Tab-separated table of C-alpha atoms and ligand atoms in Angstrom:
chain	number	residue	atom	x	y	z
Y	1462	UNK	CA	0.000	0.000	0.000
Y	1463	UNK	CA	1.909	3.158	-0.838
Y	1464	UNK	CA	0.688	5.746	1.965
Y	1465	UNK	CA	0.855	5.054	5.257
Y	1466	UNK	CA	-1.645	7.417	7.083
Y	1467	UNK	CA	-4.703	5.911	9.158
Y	1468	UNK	CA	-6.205	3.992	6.586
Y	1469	UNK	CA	-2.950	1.787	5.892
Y	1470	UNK	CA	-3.102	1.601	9.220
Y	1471	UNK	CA	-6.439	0.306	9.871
Y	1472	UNK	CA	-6.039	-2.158	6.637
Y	1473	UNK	CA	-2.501	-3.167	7.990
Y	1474	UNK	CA	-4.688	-4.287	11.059
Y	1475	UNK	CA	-7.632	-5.785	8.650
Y	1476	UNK	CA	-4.602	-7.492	7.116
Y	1477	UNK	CA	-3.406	-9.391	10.158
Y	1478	UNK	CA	-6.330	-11.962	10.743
Y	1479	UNK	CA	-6.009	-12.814	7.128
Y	1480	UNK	CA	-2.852	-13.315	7.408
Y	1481	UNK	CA	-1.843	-10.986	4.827
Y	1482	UNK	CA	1.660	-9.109	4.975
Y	1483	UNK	CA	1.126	-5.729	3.828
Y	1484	UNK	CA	3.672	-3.763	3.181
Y	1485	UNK	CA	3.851	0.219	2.804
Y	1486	UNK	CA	5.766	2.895	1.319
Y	1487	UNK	CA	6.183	5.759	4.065
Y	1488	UNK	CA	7.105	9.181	3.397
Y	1489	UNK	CA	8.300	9.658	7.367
Y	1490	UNK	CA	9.059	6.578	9.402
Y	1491	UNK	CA	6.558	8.368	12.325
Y	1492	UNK	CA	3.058	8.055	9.418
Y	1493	UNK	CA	0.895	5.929	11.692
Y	1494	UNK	CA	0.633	2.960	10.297
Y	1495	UNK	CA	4.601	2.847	9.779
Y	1496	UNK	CA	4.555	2.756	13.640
Y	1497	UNK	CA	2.933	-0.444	13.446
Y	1498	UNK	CA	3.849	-2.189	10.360
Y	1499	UNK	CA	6.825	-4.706	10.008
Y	1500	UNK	CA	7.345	-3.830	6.152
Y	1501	UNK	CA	8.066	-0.461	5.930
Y	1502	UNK	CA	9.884	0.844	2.850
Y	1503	UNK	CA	10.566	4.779	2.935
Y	1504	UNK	CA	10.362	6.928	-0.259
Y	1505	UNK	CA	8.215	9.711	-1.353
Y	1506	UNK	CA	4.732	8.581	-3.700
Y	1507	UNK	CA	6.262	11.338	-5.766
Y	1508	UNK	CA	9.255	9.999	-7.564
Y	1509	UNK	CA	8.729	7.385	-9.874
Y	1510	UNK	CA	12.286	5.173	-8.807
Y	1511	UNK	CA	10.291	4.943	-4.980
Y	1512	UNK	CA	7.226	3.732	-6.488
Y	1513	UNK	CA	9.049	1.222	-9.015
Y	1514	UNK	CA	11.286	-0.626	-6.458
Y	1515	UNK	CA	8.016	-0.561	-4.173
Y	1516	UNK	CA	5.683	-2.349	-6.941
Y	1517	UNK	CA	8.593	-4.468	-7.870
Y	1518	UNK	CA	8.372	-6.128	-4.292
Y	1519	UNK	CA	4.583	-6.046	-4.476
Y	1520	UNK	CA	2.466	-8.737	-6.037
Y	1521	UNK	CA	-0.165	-6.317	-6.240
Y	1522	UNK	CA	-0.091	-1.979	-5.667
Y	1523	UNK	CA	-3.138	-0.357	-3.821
Y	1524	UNK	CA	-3.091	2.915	-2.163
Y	1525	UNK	CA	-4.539	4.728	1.294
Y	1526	UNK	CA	-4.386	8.393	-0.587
Y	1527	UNK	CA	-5.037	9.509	-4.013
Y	1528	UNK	CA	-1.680	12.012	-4.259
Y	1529	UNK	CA	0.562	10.405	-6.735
Y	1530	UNK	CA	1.311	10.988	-10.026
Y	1531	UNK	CA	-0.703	8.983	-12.446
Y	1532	UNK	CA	1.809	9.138	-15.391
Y	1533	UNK	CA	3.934	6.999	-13.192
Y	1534	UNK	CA	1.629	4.669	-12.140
Y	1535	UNK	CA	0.573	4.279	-15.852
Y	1536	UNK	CA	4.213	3.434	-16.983
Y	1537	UNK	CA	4.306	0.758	-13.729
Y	1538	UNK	CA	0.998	-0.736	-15.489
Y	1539	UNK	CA	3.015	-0.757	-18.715
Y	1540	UNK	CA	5.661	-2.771	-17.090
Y	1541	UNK	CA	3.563	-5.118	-16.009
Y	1542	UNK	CA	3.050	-4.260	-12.301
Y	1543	UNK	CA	-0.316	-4.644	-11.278
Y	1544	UNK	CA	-1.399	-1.670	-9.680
Y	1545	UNK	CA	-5.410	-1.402	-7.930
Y	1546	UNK	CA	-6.820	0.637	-8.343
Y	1547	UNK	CA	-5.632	1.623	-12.131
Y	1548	UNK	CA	-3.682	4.554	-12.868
Y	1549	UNK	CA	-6.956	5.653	-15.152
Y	1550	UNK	CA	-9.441	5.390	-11.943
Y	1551	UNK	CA	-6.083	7.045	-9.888
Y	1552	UNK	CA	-6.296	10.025	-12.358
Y	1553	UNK	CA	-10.236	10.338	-12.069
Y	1554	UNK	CA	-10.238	10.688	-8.732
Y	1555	UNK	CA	-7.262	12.688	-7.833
Y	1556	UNK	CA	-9.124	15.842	-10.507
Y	1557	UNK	CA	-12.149	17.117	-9.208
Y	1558	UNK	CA	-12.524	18.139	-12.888
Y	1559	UNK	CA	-12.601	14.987	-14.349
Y	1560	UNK	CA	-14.566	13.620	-11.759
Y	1561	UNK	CA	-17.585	15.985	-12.679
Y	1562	UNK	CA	-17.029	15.392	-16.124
Y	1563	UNK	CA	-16.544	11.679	-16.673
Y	1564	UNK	CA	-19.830	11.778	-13.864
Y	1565	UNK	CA	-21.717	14.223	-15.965
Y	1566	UNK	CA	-21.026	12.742	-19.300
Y	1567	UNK	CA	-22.082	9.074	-17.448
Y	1568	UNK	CA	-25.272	10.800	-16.809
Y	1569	UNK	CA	-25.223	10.807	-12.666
Y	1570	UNK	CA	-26.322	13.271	-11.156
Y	1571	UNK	CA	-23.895	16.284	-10.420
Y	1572	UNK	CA	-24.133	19.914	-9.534
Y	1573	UNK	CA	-23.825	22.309	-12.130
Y	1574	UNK	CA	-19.556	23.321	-12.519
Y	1575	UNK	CA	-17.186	24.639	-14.747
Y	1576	UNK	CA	-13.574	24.573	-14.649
Y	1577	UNK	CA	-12.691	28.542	-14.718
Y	1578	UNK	CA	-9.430	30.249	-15.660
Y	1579	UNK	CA	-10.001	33.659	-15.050
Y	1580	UNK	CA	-12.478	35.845	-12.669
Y	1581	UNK	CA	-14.620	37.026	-16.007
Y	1582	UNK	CA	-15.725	33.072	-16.195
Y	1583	UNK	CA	-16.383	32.455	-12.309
Y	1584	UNK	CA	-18.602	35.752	-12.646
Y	1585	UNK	CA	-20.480	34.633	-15.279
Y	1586	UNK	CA	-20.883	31.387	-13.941
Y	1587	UNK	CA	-22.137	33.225	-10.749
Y	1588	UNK	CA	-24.220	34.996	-12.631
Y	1589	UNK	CA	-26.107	32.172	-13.773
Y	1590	UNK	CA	-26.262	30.409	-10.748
Y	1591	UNK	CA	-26.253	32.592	-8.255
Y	1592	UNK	CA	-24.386	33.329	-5.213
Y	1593	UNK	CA	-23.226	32.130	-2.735
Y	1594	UNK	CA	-20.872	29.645	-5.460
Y	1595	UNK	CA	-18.678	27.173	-4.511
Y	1596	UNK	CA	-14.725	27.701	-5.569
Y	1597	UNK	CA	-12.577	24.283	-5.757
Y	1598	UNK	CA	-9.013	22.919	-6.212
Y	1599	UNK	CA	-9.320	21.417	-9.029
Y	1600	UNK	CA	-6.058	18.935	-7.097
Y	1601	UNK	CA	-4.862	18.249	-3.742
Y	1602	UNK	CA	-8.087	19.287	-1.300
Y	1603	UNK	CA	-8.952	18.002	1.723
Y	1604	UNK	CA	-11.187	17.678	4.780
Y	1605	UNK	CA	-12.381	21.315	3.232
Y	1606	UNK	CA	-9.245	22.525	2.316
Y	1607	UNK	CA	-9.494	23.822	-1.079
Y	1608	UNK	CA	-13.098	24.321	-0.802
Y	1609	UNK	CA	-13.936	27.978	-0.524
Y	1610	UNK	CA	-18.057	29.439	-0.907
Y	1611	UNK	CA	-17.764	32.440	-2.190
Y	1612	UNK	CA	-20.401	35.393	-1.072
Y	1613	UNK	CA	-19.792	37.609	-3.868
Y	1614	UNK	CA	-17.392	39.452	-6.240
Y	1615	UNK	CA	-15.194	40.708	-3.989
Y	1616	UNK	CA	-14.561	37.006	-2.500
Y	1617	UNK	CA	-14.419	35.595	-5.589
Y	1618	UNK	CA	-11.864	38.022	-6.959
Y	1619	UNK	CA	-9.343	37.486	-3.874
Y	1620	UNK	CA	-9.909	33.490	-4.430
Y	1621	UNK	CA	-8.589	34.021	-8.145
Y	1622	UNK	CA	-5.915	36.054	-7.245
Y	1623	UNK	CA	-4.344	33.774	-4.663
Y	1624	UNK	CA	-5.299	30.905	-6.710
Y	1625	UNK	CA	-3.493	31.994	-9.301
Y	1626	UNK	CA	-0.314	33.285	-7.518
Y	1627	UNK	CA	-0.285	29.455	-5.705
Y	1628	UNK	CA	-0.631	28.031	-9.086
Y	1629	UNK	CA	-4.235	26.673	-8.416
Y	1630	UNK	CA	-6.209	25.163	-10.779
Y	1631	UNK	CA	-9.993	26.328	-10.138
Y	1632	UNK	CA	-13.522	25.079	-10.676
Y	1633	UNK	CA	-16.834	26.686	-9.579
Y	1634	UNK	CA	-19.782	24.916	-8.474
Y	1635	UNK	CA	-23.145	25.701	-7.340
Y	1636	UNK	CA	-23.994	26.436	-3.946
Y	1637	UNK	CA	-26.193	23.458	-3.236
Y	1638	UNK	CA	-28.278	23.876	-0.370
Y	1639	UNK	CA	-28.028	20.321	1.552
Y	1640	UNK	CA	-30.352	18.697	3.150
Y	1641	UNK	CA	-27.736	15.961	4.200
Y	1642	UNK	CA	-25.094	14.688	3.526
Y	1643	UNK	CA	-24.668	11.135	2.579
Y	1644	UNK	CA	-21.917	8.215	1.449
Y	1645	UNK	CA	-22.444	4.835	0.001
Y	1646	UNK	CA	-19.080	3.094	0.169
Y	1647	UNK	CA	-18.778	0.488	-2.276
Y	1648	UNK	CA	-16.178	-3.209	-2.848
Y	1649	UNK	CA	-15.588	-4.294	-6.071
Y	1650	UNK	CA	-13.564	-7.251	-7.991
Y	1651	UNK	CA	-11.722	-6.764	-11.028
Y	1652	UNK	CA	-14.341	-8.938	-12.769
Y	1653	UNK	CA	-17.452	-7.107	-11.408
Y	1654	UNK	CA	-18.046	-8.616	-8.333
Y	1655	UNK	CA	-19.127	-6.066	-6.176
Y	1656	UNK	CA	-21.171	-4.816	-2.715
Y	1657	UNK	CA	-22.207	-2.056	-0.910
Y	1658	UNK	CA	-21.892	-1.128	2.400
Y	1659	UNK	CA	-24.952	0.270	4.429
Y	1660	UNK	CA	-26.077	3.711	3.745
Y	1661	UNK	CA	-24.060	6.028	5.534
Y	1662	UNK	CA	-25.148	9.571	6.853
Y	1663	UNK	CA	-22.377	11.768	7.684
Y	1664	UNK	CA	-21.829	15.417	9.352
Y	1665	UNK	CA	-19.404	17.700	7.826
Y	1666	UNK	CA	-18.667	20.887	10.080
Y	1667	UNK	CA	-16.383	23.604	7.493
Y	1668	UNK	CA	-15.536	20.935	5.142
Y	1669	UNK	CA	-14.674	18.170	7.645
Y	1670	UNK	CA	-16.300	14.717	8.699
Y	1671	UNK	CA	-16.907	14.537	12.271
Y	1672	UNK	CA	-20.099	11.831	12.343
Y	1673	UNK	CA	-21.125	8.990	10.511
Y	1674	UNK	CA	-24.775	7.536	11.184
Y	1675	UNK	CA	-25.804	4.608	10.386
Y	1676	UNK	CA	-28.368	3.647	8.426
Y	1677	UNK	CA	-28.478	7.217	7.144
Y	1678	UNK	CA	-32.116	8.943	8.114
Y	1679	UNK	CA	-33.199	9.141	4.231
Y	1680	UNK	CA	-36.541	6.942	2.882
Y	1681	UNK	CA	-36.292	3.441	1.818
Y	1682	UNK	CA	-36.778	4.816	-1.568
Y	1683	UNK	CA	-33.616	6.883	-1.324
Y	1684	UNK	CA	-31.425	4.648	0.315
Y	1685	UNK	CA	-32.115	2.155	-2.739
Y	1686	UNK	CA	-31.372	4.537	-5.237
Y	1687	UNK	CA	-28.018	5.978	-3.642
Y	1688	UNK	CA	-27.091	2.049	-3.484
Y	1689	UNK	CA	-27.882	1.604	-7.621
Y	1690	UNK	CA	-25.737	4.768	-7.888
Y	1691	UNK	CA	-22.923	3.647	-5.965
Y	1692	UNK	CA	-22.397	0.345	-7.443
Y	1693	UNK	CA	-23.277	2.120	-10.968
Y	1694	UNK	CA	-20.480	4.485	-10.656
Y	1695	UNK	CA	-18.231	1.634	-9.451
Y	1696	UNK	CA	-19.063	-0.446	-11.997
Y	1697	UNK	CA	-18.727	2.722	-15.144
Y	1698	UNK	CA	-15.264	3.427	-14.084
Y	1699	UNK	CA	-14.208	-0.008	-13.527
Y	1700	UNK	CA	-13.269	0.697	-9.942
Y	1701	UNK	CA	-10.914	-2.242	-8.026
Y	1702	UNK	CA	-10.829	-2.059	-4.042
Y	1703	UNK	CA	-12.779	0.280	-2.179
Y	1704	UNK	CA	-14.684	3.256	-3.533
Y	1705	UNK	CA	-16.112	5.586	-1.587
Y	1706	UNK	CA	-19.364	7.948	-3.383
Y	1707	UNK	CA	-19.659	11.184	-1.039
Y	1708	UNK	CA	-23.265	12.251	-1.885
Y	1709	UNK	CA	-25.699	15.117	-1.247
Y	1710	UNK	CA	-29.204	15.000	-0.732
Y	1711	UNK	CA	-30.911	18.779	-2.333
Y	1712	UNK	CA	-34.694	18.608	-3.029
Y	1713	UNK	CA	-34.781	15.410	-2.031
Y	1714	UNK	CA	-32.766	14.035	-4.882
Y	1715	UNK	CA	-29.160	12.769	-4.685
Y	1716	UNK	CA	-26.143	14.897	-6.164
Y	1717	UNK	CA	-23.046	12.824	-6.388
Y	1718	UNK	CA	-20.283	15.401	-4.894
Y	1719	UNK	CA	-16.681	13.440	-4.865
Y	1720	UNK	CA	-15.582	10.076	-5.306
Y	1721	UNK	CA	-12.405	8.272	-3.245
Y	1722	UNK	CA	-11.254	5.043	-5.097
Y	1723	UNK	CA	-9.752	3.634	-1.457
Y	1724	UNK	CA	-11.044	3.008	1.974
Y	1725	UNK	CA	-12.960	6.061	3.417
Y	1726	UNK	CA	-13.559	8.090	6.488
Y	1727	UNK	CA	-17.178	7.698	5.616
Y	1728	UNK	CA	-16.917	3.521	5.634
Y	1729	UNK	CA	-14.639	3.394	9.586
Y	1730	UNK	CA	-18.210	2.895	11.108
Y	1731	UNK	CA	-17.823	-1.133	9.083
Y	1732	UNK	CA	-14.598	-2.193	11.247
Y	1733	UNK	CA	-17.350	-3.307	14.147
Y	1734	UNK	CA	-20.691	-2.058	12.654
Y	1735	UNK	CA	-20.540	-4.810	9.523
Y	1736	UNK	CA	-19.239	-8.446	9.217
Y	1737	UNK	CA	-16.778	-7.412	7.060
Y	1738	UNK	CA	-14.806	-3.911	7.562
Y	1739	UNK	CA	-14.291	-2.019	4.466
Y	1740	UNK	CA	-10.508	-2.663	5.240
Y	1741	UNK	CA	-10.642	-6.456	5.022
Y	1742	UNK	CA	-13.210	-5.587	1.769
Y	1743	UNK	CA	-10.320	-3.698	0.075
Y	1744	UNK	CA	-7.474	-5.853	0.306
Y	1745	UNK	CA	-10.034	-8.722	-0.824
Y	1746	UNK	CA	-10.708	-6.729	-3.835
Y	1747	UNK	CA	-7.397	-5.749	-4.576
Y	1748	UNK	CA	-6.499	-9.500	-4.189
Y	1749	UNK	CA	-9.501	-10.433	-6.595
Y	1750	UNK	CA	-10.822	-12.871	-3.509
Y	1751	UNK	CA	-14.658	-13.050	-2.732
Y	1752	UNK	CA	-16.076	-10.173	-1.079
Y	1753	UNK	CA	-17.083	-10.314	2.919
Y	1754	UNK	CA	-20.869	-9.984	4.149
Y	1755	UNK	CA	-21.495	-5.649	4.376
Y	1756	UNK	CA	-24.654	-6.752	6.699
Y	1757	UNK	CA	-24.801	-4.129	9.644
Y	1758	UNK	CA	-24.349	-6.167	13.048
Y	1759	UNK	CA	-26.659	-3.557	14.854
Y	1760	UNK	CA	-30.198	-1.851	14.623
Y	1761	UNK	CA	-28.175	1.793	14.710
Y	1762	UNK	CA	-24.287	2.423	14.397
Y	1763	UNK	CA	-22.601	6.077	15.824
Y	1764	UNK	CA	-19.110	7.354	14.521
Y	1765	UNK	CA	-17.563	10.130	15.482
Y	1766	UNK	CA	-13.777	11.327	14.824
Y	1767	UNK	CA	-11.729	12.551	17.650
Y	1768	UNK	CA	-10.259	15.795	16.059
Y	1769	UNK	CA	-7.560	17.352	17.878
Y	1770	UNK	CA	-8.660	20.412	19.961
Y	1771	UNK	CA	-6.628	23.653	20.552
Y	1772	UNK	CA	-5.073	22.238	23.561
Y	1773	UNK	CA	-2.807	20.186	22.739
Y	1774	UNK	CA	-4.250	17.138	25.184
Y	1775	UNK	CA	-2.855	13.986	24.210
Y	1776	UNK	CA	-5.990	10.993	23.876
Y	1777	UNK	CA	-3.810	8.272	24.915
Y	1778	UNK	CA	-3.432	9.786	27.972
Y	1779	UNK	CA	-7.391	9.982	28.262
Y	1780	UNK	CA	-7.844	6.155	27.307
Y	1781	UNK	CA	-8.774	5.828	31.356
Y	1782	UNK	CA	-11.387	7.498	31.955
Y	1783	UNK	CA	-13.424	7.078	28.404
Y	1784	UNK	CA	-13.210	3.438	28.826
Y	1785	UNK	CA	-15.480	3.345	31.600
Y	1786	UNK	CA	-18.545	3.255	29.348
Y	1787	UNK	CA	-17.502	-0.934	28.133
Y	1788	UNK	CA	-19.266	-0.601	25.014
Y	1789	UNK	CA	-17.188	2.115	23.147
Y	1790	UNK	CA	-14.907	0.922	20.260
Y	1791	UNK	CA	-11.709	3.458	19.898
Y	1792	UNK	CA	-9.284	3.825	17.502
Y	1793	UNK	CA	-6.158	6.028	17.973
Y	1794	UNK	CA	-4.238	6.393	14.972
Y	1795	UNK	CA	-0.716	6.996	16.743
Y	1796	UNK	CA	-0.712	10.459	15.075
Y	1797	UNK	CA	0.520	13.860	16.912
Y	1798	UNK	CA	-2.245	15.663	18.489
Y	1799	UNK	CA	-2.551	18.924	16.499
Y	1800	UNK	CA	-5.699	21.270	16.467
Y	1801	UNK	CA	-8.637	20.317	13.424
Y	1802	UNK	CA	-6.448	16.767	12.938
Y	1803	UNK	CA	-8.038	13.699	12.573
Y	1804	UNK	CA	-6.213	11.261	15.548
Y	1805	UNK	CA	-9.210	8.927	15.976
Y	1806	UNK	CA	-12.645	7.738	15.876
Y	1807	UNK	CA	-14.899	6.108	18.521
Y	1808	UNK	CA	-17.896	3.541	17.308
Y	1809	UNK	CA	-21.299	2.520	19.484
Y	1810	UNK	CA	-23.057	-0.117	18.450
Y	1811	UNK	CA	-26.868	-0.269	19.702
Y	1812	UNK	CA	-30.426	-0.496	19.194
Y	1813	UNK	CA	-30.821	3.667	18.452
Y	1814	UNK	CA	-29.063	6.138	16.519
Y	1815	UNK	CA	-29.479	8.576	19.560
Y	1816	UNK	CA	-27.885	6.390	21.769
Y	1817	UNK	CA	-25.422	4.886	20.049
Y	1818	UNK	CA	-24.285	8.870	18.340
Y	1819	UNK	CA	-24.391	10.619	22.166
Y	1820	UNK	CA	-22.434	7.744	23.539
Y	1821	UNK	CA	-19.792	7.997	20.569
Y	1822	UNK	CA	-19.917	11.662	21.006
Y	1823	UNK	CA	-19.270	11.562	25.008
Y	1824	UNK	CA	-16.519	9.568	24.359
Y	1825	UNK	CA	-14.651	11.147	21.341
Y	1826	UNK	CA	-14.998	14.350	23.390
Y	1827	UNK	CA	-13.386	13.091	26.809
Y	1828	UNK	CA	-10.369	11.787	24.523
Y	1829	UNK	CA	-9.222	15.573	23.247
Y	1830	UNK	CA	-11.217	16.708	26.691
Y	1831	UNK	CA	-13.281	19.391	24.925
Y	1832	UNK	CA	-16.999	19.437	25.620
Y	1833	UNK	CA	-19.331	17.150	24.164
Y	1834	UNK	CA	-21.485	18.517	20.854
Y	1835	UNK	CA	-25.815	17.812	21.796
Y	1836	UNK	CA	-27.612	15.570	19.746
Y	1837	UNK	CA	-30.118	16.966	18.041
Y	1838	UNK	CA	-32.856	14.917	16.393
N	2863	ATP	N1	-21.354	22.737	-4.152
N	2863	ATP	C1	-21.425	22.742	-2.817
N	2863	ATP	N2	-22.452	23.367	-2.182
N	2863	ATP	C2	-22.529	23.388	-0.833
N	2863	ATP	N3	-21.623	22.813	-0.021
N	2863	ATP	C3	-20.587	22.162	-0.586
N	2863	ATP	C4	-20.432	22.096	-2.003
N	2863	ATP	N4	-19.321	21.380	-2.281
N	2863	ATP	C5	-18.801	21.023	-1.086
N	2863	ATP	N5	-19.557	21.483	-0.067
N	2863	ATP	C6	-19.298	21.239	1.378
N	2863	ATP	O1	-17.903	21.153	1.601
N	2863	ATP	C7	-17.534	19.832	2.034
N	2863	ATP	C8	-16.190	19.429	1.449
N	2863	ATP	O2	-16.292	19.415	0.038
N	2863	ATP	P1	-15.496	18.340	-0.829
N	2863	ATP	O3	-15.918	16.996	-0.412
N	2863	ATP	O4	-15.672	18.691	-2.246
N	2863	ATP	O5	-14.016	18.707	-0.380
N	2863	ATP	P2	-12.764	17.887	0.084
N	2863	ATP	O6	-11.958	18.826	0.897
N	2863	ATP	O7	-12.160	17.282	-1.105
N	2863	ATP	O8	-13.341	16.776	1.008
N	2863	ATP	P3	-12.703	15.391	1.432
N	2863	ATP	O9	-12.001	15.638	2.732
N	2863	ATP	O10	-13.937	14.556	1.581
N	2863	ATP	O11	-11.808	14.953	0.325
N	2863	ATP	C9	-18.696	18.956	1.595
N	2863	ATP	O12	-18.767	17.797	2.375
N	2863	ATP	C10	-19.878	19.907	1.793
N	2863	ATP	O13	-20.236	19.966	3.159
N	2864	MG	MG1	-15.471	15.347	0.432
């Protein structure tokens, strides 16, 4: 797996009961799941001689992050290496571009966009849509960085400007006003084979996850059809391994917002809330073996990330004290506590969503020590 962040490190985990060695390229020998791992080669995803002597000891390439050059990874494919998912699906959904356009032209459902080179365009698009609008990075966001809604004019001219002293590639979207937010986190074989996980329902605060809910509070109806469009998508872009369909519900209709073509924040609630986590799903994929059971193991499942606070309080060091409610499930992903970063998650399994989220919440809380967010209904 080249990355070695929290997801390598949850599928390095997935990997042990299979007894599966998975091995990881690192960029810094202190990326959490190089803590933990027994493989470890160092090298940055970047250069092209790091990710050749990597796939050469691989007998298959999969990835925890979507930053590295595609070119490369399409001359690796050329040499035979077998890399999952492809360099093609790798440089769909590293482009927010392309991902609206190979969605669009697939007929799902997107919000109207245009790629924009100049302030003229994003005011005409504006103009036509209306503000607030919705300025991207085209490459390279994350957790809301490189998403910017723009008020007016005057915001939209400073965005261009720094844009295009950074050397930022822009698009513009419509301001969709969402009802919620939603993910459907998909498996899938290089011959077809595929599942999907459980509707998932999940609460972004400026750009970032913080919940997932499980099953997501939408209609039958809707649940179905952001299922057929999950495994649709998968199945039009010839996914391998995890892919993860970030969704928004506006008007009561589904708008497909980003895709992620590896294990998912949005899926973490499936290491305990499914009989097969979307970890152990992945490498199965990527391995071409049969696909585990996605069936949820509880009437309601709560996930909430433990995001560093401004003090700098350390969650090990709170491990005590939150463990005195027995039926949390933690995960601390070994990473320095810094403010807005993602160091954890807590799951509840139980027979309500209220429940199970104010119990996750409680907990997830007590680990940075900040004060618990209320449920509301
Ligand atoms: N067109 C839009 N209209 C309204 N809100 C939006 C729009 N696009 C994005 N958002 C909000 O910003 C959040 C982050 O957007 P997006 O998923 O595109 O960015 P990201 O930083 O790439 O996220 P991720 O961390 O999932 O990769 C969304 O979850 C949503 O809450
Ligand atoms: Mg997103």
């Amino acid at each position: 797996m080249v990355g070695a962040g929290q997801l390598a490190r949850m599928t390095y985990q997935a990997g042990i009961s299979l007894g599966i060695s998975l091995k990881l390229l690192a960029e810094r020998p202190d990326d959490g799941a190089a803590l933990v791992a027994s493989d470890v080669e160092l090298g940055s995803p970047d250069s092209y001689d790091a990710l050749s002597s990597f796939a050469s000891s691989c007998d298959v390439t999969t990835f925890d992050h979507e930053l590295v050059n595609a070119e490369h990874l399409r001359s690796l494919e050329r040499d035979g290496h077998c890399i999952r998912p492809s360099a093609d699906v790798v440089a769909l959904v590293q482009n927010k571009r392309s991902m609206r356009e190979r969605l669009d032209r697939l007929g799902f459902p997107v919000p109207p966009y245009r790629a924009v080179s100049g302030l003229a365009e994003l005011l005409a698009f504006a103009e036509r849509h209306g503000w607030p609008t919705v300025g991207k990075s085209i490459r390279g966001g994350y957790d809301g960085r490189g998403v910017w809604v723009l008020e007016g004019p005057d915001a939209a001219e400073s965005l261009v400007q720094t844009a295009s002293g950074a050397g930022i590639d822009l698009l513009v979207e419509a301001f969709v006003p969402i009802e919620r937010e939603l993910a459907i986190v998909v498996a899938r074989r290089p011959g077809g084979q595929a599942v999907a996980y459980p509707l998932v329902e999940t609460v972004q605060r400026n750009g970032i996850c913080h919940e997932l809910l499980v099953p997501a509070r939408v209609s039958p109806v809707l649940a179905e059809q952001a299922r057929d469009l999950g495994l649709a998508i998968a199945e039009a872009i010839g996914v391998v391994g995890i892919l993860a369909v970030e969704l928004f519900v506006a008007k009561g209709r589904l708008l497909v917002n980003e895709l992620a073509a590896r294990p998912h924040n949005s899926g973490h609630f499936s290491i305990e809330g499914c009989q097969t986590s979307q970890f152990e799903n992945h490498l199965r994929a990527v391995l071409d073996w049969p696909l585990g059971s996605t069936d949820l193991l509880a009437q309601a499942v709560a996930t909430v990330n433990v995001l560093g606070g401004t003090e700098s309080v350390e969650p090990l060091d709170q491990l005590p004290e939150v463990l005195s409610d027995p039926g949390v499930r933690i995960h601390l992903y070994g990473k320095q506590a810094r403010p807005g970063r993602k160091l954890g998650h807590v799951t509840v399994l139980a027979a309500d969503l209220e429940s199970a989220l104010s119990r996750a919440r409680r907990t997830a809380a007590g680990l940075v020590r900040s004060s618990a967010v209320e449920v509301a209904s």
